mmCIF file of C-alpha atoms and ligand atoms in Angstrom:
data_model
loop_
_atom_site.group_PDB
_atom_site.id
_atom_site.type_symbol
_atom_site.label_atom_id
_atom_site.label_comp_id
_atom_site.label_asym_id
_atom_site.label_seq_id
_atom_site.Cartn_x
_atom_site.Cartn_y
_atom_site.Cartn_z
ATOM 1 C CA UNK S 6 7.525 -14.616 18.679
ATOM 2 C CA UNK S 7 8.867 -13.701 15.632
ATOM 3 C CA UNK S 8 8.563 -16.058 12.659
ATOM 4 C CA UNK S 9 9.730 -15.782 9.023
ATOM 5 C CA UNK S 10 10.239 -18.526 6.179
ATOM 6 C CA UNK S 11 10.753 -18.268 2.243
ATOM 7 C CA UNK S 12 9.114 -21.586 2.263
ATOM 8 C CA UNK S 13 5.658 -21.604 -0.444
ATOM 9 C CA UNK S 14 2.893 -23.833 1.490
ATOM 10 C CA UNK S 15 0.187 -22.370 -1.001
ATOM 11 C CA UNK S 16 -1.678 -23.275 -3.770
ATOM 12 C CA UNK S 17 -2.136 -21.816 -6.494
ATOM 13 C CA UNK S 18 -5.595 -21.977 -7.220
ATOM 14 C CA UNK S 19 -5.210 -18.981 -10.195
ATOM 15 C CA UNK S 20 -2.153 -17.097 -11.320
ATOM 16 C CA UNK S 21 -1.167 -13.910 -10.063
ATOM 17 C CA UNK S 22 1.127 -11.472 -12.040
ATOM 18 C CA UNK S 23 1.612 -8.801 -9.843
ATOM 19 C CA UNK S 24 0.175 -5.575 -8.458
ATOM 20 C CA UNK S 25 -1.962 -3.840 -11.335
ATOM 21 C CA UNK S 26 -3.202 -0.751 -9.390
ATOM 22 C CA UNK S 27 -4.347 1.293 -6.192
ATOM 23 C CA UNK S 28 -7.826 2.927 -6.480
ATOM 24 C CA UNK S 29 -8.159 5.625 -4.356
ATOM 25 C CA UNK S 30 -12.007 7.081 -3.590
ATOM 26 C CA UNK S 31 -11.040 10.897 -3.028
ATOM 27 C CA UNK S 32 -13.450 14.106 -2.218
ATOM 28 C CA UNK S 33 -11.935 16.051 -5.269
ATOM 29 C CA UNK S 34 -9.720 14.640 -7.948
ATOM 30 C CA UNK S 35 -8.477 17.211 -9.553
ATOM 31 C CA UNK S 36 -7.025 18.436 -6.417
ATOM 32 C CA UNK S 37 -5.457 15.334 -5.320
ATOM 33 C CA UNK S 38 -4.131 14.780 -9.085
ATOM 34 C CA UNK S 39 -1.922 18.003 -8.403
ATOM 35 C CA UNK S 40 -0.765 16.633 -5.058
ATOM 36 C CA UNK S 41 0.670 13.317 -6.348
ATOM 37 C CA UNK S 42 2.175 14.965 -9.431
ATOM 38 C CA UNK S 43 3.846 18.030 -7.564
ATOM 39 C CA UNK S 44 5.103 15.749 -4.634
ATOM 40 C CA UNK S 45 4.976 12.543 -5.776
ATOM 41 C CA UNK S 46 6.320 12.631 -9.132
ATOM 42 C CA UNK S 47 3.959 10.752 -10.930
ATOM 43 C CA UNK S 48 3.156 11.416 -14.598
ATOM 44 C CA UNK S 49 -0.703 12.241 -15.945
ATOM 45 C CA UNK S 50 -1.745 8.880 -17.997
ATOM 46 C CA UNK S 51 -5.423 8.259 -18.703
ATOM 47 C CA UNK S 52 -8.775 9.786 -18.053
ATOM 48 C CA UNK S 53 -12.481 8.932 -18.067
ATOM 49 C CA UNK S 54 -15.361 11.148 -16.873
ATOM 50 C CA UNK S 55 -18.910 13.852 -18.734
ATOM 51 C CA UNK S 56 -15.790 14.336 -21.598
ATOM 52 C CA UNK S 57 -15.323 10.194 -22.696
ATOM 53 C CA UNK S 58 -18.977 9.541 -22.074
ATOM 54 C CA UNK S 59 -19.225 8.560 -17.978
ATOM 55 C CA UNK S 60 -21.873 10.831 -15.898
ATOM 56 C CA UNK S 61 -21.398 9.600 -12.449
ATOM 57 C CA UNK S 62 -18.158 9.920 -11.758
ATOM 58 C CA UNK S 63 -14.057 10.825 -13.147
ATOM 59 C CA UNK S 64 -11.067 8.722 -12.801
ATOM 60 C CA UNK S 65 -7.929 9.766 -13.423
ATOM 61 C CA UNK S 66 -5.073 7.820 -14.054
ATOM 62 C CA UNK S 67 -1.584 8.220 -12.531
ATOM 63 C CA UNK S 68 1.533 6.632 -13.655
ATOM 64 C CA UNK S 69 5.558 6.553 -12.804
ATOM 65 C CA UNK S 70 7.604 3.683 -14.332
ATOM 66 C CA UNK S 71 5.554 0.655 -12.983
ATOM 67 C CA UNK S 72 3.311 2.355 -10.389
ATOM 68 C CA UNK S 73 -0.346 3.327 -11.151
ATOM 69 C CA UNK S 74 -2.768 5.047 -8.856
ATOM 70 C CA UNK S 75 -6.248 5.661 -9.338
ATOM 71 C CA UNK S 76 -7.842 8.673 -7.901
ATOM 72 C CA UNK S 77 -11.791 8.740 -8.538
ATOM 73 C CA UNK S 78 -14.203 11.259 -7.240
ATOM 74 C CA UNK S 79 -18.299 10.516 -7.525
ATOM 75 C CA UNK S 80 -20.081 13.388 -9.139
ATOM 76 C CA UNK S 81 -22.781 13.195 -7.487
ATOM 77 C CA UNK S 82 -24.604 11.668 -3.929
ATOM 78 C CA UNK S 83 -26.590 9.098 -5.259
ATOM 79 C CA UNK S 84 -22.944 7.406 -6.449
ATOM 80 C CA UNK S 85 -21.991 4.890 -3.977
ATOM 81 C CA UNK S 86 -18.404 6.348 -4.025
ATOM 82 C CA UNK S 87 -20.079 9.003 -1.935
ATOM 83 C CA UNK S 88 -21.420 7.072 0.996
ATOM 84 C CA UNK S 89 -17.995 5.369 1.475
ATOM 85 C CA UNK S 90 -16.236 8.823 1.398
ATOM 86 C CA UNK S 91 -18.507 10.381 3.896
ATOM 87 C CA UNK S 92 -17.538 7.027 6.348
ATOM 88 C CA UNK S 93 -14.090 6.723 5.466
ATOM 89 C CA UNK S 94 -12.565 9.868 3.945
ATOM 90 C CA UNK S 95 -10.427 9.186 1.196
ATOM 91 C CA UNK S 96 -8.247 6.251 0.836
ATOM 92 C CA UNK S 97 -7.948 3.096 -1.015
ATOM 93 C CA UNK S 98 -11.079 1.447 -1.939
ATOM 94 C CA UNK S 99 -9.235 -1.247 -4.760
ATOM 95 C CA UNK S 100 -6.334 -2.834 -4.398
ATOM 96 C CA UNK S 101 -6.468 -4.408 -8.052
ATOM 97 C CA UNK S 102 -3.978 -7.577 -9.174
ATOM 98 C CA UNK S 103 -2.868 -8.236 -12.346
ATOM 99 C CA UNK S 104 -3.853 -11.780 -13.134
ATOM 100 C CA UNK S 105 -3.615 -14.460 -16.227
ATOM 101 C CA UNK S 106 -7.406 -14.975 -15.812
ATOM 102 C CA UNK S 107 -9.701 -12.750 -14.434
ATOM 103 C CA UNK S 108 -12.606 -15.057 -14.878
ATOM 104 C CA UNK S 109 -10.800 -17.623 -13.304
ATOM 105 C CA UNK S 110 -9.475 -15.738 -10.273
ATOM 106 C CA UNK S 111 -13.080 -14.466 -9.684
ATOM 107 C CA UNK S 112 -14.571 -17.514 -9.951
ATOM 108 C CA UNK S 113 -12.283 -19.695 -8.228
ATOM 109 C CA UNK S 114 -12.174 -17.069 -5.307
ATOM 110 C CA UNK S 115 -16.316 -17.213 -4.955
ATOM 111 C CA UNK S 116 -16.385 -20.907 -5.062
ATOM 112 C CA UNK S 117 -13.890 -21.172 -2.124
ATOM 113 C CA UNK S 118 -16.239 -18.402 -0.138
ATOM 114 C CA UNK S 119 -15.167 -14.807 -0.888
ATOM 115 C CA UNK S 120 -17.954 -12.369 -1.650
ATOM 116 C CA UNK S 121 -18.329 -10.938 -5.486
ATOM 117 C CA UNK S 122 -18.531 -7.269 -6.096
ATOM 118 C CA UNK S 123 -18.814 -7.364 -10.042
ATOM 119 C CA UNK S 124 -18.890 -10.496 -12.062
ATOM 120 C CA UNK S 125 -16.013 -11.161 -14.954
ATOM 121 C CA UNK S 126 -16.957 -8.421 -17.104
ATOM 122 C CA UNK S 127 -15.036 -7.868 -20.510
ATOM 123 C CA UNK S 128 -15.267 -4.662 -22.354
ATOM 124 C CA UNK S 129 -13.800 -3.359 -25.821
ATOM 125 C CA UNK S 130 -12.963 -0.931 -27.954
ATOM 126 C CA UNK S 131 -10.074 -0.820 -31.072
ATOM 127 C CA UNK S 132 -7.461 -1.347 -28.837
ATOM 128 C CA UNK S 133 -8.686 -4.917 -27.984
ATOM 129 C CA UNK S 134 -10.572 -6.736 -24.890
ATOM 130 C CA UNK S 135 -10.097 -5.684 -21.338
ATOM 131 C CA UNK S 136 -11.125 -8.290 -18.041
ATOM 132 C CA UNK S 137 -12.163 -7.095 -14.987
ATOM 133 C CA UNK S 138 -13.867 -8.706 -12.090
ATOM 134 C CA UNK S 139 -14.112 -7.779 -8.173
ATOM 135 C CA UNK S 140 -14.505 -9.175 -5.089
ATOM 136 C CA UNK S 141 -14.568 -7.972 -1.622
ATOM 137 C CA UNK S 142 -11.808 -8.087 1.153
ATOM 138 C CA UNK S 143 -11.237 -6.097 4.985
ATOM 139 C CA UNK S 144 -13.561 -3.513 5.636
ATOM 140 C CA UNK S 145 -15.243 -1.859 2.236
ATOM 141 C CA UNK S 146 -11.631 -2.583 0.907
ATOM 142 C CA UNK S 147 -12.141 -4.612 -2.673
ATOM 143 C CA UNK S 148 -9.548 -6.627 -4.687
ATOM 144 C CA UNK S 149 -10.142 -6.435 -8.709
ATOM 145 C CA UNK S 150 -9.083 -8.694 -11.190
ATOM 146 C CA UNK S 151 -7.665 -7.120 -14.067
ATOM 147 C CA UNK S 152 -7.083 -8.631 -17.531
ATOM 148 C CA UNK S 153 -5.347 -7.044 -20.040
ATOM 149 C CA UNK S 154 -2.942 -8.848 -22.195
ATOM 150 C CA UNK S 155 -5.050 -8.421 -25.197
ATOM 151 C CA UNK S 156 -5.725 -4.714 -24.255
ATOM 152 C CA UNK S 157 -3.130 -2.930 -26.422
ATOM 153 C CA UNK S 158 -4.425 1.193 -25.372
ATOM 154 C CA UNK S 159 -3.613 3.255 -23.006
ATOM 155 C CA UNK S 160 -5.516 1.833 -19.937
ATOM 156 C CA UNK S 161 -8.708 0.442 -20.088
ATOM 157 C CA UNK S 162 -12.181 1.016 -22.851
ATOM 158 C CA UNK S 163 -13.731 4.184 -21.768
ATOM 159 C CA UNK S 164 -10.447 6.044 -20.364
ATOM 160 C CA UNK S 165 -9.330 8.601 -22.842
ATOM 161 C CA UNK S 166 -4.959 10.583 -22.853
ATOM 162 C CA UNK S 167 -5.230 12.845 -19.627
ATOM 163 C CA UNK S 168 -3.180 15.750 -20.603
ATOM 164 C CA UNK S 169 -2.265 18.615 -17.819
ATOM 165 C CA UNK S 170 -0.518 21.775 -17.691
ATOM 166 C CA UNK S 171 3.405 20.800 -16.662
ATOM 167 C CA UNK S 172 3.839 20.694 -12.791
ATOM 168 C CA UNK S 173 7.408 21.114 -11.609
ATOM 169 C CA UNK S 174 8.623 18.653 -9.431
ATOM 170 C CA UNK S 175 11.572 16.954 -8.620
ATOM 171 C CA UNK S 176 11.327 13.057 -10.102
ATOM 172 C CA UNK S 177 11.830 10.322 -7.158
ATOM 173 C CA UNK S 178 12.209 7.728 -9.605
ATOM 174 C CA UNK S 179 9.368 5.132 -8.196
ATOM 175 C CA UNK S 180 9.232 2.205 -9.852
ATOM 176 C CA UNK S 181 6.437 -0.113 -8.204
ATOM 177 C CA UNK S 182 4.499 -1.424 -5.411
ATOM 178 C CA UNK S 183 6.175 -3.372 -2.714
ATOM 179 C CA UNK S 184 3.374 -4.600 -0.132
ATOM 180 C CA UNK S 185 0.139 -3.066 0.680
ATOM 181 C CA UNK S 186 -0.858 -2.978 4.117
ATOM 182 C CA UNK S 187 -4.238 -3.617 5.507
ATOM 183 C CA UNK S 188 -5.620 -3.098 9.410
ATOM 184 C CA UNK S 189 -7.832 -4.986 10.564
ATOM 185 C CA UNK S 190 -10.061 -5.454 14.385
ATOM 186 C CA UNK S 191 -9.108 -6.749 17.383
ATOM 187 C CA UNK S 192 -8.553 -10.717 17.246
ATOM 188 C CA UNK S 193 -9.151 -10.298 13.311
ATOM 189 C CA UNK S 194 -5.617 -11.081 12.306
ATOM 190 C CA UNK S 195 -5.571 -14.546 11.779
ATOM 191 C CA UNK S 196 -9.198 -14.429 10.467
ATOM 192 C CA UNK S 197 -7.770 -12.485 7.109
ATOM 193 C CA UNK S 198 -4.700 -14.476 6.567
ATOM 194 C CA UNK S 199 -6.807 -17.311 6.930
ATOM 195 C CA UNK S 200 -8.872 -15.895 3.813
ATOM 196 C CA UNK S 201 -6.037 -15.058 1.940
ATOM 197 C CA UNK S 202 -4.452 -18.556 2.613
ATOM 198 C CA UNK S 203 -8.019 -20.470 1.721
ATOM 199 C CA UNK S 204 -9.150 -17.920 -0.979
ATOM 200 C CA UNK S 205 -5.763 -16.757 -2.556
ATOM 201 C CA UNK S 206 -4.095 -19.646 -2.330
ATOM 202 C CA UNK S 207 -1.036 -17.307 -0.943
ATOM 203 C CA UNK S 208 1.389 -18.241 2.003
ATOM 204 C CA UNK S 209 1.800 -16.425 5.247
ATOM 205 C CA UNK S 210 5.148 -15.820 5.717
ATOM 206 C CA UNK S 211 6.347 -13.039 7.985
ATOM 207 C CA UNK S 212 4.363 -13.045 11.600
ATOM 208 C CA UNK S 213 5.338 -11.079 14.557
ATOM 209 C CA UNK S 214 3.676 -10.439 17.616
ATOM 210 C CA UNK S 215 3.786 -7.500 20.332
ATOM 211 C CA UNK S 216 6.660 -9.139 22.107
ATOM 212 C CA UNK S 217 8.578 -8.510 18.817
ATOM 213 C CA UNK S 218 6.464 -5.073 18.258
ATOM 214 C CA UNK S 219 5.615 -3.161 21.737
ATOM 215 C CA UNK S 220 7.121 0.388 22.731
ATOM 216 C CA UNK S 221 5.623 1.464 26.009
ATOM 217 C CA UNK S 222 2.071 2.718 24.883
ATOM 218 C CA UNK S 223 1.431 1.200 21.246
ATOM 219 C CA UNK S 224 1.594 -2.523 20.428
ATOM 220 C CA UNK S 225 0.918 -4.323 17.384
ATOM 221 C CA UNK S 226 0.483 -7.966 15.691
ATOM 222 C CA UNK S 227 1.220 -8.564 12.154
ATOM 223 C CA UNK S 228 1.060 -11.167 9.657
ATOM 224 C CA UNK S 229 2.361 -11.097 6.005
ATOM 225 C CA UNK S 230 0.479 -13.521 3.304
ATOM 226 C CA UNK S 231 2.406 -13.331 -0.670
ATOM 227 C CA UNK S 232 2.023 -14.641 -3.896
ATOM 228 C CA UNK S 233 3.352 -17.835 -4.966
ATOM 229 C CA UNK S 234 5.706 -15.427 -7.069
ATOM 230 C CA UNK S 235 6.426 -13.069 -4.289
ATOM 231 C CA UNK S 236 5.020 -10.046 -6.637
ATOM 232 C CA UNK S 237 1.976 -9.318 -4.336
ATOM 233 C CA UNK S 238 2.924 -9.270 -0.345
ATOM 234 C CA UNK S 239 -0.066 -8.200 2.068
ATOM 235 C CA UNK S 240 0.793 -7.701 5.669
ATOM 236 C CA UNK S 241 -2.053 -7.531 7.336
ATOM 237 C CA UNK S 242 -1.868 -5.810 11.235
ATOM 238 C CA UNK S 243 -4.224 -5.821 14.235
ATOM 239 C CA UNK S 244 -4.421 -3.656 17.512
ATOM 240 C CA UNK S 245 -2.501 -5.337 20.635
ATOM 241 C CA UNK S 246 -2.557 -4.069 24.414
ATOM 242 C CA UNK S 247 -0.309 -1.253 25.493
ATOM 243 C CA UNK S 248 -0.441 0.863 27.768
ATOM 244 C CA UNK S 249 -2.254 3.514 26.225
ATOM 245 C CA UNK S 250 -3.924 3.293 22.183
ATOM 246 C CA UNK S 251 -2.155 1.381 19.762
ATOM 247 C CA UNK S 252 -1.516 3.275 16.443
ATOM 248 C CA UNK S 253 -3.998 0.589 14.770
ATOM 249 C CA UNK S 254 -6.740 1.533 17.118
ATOM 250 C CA UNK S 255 -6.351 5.027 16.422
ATOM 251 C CA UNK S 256 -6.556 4.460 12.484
ATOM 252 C CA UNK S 257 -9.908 1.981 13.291
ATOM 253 C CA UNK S 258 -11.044 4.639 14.948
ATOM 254 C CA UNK S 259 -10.545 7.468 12.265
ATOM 255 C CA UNK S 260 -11.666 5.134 9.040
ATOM 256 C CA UNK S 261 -14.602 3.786 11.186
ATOM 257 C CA UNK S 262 -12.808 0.524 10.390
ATOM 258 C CA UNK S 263 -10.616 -1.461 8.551
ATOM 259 C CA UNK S 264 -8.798 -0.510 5.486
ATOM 260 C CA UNK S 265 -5.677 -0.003 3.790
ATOM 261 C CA UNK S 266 -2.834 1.337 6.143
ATOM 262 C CA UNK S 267 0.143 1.834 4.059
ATOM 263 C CA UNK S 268 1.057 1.548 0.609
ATOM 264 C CA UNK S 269 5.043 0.827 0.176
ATOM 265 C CA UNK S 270 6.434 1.723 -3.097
ATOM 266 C CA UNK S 271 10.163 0.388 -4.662
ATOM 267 C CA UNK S 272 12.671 2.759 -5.280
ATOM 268 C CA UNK S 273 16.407 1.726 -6.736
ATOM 269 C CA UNK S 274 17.876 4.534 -4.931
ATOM 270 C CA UNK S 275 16.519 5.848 -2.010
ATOM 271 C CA UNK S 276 19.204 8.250 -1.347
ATOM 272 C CA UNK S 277 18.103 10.128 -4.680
ATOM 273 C CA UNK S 278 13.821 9.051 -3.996
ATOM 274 C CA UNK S 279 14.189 11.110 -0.414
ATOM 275 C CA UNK S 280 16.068 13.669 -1.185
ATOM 276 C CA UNK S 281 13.542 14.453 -4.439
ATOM 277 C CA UNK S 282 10.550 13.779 -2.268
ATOM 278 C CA UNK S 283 11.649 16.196 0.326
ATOM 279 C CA UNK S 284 12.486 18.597 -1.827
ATOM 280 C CA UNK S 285 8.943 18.538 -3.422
ATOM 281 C CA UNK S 286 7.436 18.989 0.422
ATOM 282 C CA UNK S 287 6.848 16.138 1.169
ATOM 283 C CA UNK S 288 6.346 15.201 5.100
ATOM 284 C CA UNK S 289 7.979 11.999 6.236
ATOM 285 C CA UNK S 290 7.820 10.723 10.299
ATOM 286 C CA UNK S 291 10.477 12.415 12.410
ATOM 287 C CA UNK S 292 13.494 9.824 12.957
ATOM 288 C CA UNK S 293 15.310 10.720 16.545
ATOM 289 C CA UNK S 294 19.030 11.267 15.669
ATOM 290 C CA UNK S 295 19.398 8.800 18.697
ATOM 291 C CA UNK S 296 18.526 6.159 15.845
ATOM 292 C CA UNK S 297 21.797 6.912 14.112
ATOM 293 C CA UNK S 298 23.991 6.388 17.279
ATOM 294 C CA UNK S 299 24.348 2.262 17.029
ATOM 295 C CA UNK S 300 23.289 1.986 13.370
ATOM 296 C CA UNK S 301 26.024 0.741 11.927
ATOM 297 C CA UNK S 302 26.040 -1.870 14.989
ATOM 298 C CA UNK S 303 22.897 -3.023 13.906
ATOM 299 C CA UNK S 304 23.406 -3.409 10.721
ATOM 300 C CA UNK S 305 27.311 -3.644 9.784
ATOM 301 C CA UNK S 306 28.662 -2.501 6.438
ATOM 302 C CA UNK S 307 26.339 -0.687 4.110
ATOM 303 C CA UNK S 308 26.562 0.750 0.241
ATOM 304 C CA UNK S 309 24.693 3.773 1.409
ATOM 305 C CA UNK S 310 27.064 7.021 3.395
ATOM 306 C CA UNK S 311 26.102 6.826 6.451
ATOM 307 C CA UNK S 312 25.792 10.964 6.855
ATOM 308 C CA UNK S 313 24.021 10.954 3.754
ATOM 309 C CA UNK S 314 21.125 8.379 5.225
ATOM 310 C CA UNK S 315 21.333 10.505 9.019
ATOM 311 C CA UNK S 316 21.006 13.949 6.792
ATOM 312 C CA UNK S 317 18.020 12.641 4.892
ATOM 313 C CA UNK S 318 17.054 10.216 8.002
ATOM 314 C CA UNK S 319 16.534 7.250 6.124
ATOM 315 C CA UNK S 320 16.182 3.939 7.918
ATOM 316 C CA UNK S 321 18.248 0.735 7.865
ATOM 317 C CA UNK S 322 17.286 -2.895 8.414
ATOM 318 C CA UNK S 323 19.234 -6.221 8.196
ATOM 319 C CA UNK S 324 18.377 -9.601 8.486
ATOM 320 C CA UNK S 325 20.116 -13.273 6.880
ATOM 321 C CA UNK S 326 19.124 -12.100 4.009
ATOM 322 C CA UNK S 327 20.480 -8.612 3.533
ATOM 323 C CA UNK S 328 19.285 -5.331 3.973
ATOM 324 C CA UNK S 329 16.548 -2.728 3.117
ATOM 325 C CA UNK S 330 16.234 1.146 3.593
ATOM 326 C CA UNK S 331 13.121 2.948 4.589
ATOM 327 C CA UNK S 332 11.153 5.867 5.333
ATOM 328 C CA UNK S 333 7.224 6.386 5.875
ATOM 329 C CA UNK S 334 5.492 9.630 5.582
ATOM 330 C CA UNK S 335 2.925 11.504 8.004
ATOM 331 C CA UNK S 336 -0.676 10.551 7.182
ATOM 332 C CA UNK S 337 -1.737 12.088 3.943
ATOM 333 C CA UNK S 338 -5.036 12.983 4.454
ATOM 334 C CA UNK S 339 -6.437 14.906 7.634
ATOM 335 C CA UNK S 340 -8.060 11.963 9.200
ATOM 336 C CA UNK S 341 -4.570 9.753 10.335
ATOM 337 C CA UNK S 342 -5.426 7.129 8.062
ATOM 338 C CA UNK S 343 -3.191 5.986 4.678
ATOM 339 C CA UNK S 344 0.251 6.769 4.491
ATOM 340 C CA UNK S 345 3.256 5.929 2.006
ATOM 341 C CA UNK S 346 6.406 3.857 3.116
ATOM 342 C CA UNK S 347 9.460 4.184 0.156
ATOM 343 C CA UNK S 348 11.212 0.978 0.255
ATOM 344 C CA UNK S 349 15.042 0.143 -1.576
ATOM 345 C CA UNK S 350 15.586 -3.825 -0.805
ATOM 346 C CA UNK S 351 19.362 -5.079 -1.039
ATOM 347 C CA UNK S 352 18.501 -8.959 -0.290
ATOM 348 C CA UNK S 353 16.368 -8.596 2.531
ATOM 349 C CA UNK S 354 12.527 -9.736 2.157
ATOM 350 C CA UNK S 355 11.738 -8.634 5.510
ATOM 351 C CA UNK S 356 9.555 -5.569 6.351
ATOM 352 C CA UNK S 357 11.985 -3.589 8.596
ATOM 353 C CA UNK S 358 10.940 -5.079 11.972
ATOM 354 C CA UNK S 359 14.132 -3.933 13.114
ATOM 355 C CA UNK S 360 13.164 -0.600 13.133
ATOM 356 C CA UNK S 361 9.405 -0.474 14.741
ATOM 357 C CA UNK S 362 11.136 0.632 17.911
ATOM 358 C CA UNK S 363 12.482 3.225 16.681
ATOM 359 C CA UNK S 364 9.668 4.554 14.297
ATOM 360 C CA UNK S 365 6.965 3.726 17.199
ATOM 361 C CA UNK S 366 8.277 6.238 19.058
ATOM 362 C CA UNK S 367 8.034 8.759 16.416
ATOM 363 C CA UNK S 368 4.630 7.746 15.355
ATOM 364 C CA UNK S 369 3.404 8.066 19.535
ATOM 365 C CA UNK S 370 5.020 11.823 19.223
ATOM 366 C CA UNK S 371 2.902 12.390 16.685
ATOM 367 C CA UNK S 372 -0.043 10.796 17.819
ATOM 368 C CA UNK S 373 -0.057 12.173 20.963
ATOM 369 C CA UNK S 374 0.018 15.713 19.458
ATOM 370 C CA UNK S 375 -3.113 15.054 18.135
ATOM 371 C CA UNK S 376 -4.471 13.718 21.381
ATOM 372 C CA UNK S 377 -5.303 10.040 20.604
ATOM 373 C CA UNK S 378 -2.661 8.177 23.006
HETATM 374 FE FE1 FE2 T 404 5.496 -1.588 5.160
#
């Protein structure tokens, strides 16, 4: 059964600002740098590898409006970048909050049982004192801490300006990260909101079930935890029984475990994000036009032309709230693993369960196509 309530039941134990940024381990950087700028949109920001003084590895630093990604590549096999990469392909290996502390977050989060990856660890240089801390979360997924209200440069000490030759592309105007979505085991579930819940602090929220989410092959259960100031918002899904593989299966299968599923990034316009997005190439899920046919049942009047959202096939979803528009793109690495949602909300805090019948479908077409139904 479906179950959804703005009430806060947490506490919290340390405060959270908000999403600071994704860290993505990739095979080659400078390659996937390209991708995001030419289809993405975003903008070249920092840099650190052999040119500011680090051997082992480069990290380059994304940026559009509020949104930062992280794309580092290990220079060479005895990096531990490398082992995850030949397990997991690339994907997100740090999903890093902003926080008021990072001592404190780090700290507080070990002594209520969650597992350090780097202790508090300040650095410097003339732009001031930058926090960071880690510790570890689903799969070889970590969470850092990051500290940087006294950090006045561009990103952190040891990142230098990235500067690239212009690459034209059309700009989506992305502002920031919505919800990142994890998948986790069977019977996991309630085993990770648990942690977040006892760790975080944070409250579970959103839960549905596969009575709510079930087409005739793929089923899933999901459960959304957020911070106390509704800035960070983890749903977290697990396999359920269908018929044939469940879409969550498949992706356990292909990461050789959990991991980051989806990362969905605000837009103010999605009309404008789409159409920018497609025109740069990139490849969103196939939306029947059946979906069109009783849309404006569903969801009654709407801002958006409805033409407009059937041309571009964006998605609609209402609940007491309001409403929120949507679209998720293919996988974006060969292994179906990580993909992108784009996200406008107009009231609604909801995730678009309205529409899971719909998408499922699409996402069965494709996985069937590649042979894993
Ligand atoms: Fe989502």
């Amino acid at each position: 059964m479906a179950f959804m309530t703005n009430e806060w039941t947490g506490t919290e134990h340390f405060k959270v600002k908000d999403f600071d940024h994704v860290e993505f381990y990739v095979g080659n950087a400078k390659q996937v740098v390209h991708f995001y700028r030419s289809a993405f949109g975003f903008q070249p920001h920092a840099y650190c590898g052999p040119e500011t003084g680090v051997r082992d590895h480069v990290s380059y630093v994304l940026k559009q409006n509020n949104l930062f990604f992280v794309f580092t590549t290990p220079l060479s096999s005895a990096h531990p970048a490398t082992e995850w990469l030949s397990k997991h392909g690339d994907g997100v290996c740090d999903i890093a909050i902003q926080v008021e502390c990072d001592v404190e977050a780090h700290d507080s989060c070990v002594s209520r049982g969650a597992v350090s990856v780097m202790p508090p660890t300040v650095t410097e240089d003339e732009s001031g004192k930058f926090g960071k801390s880690s510790i570890q979360t689903y799969g070889d997924t970590i969470h850092s801490f990051i500290w940087r209200e006294e950090y006045k440069g561009l990103w952190a000490p040891g990142f230098g300006p990235l500067s690239l030759p212009d690459v034209p592309s059309e700009d989506p105007g992305l502002i920031r990260t919505d919800h990142i979505v994890g998948n986790v085991e069977w019977d996991k579930m309630d085993v990770w909101s648990e942690f977040y819940e006892r760790v975080f602090g944070f409250t579970t929220f959103v839960r549905f079930d596969d009575t709510d989410i079930s087409t005739q092959y793929s089923a899933l259960k999901s459960i959304v935890v957020r911070s106390k100031n509704w800035k960070v918002m983890m749903p977290i899904n697990e396999p359920a029984k269908g018929k044939k593989k469940s879409q969550i299966e498949e992706y356990l299968d292909f990461n050789e475990g959990p991991g980051a599923q989806h990362i969905a990034i605000q837009t103010g316009d999605i009309v404008k994000t789409i159409s920018a997005l497609r025109a740069n190439g990139v490849d969103f899920l196939e939306v029947p036009d059946t979906y069109y046919e009783s849309l404006s049942e569903r969801v009654g009047i709407i801002d958006e032309d409805l033409e407009k959202l059937k041309e571009l096939k964006i998605l609609v979803d209402r609940d007491e709230e309001g409403y929120l528009l949507q679209l998720f793109t293919k996988p974006l690495e060969d292994r179906p693993t990580l993909f992108i949602e784009i996200i406008q909300r107009k009231g609604s805090r909801g995730f678009g369960q309205g529409n899971f019948q719909a998408l499922f479908e699409s996402i069965e077409l494709e996985q069937e196509k590649r042979g894993n139904l």
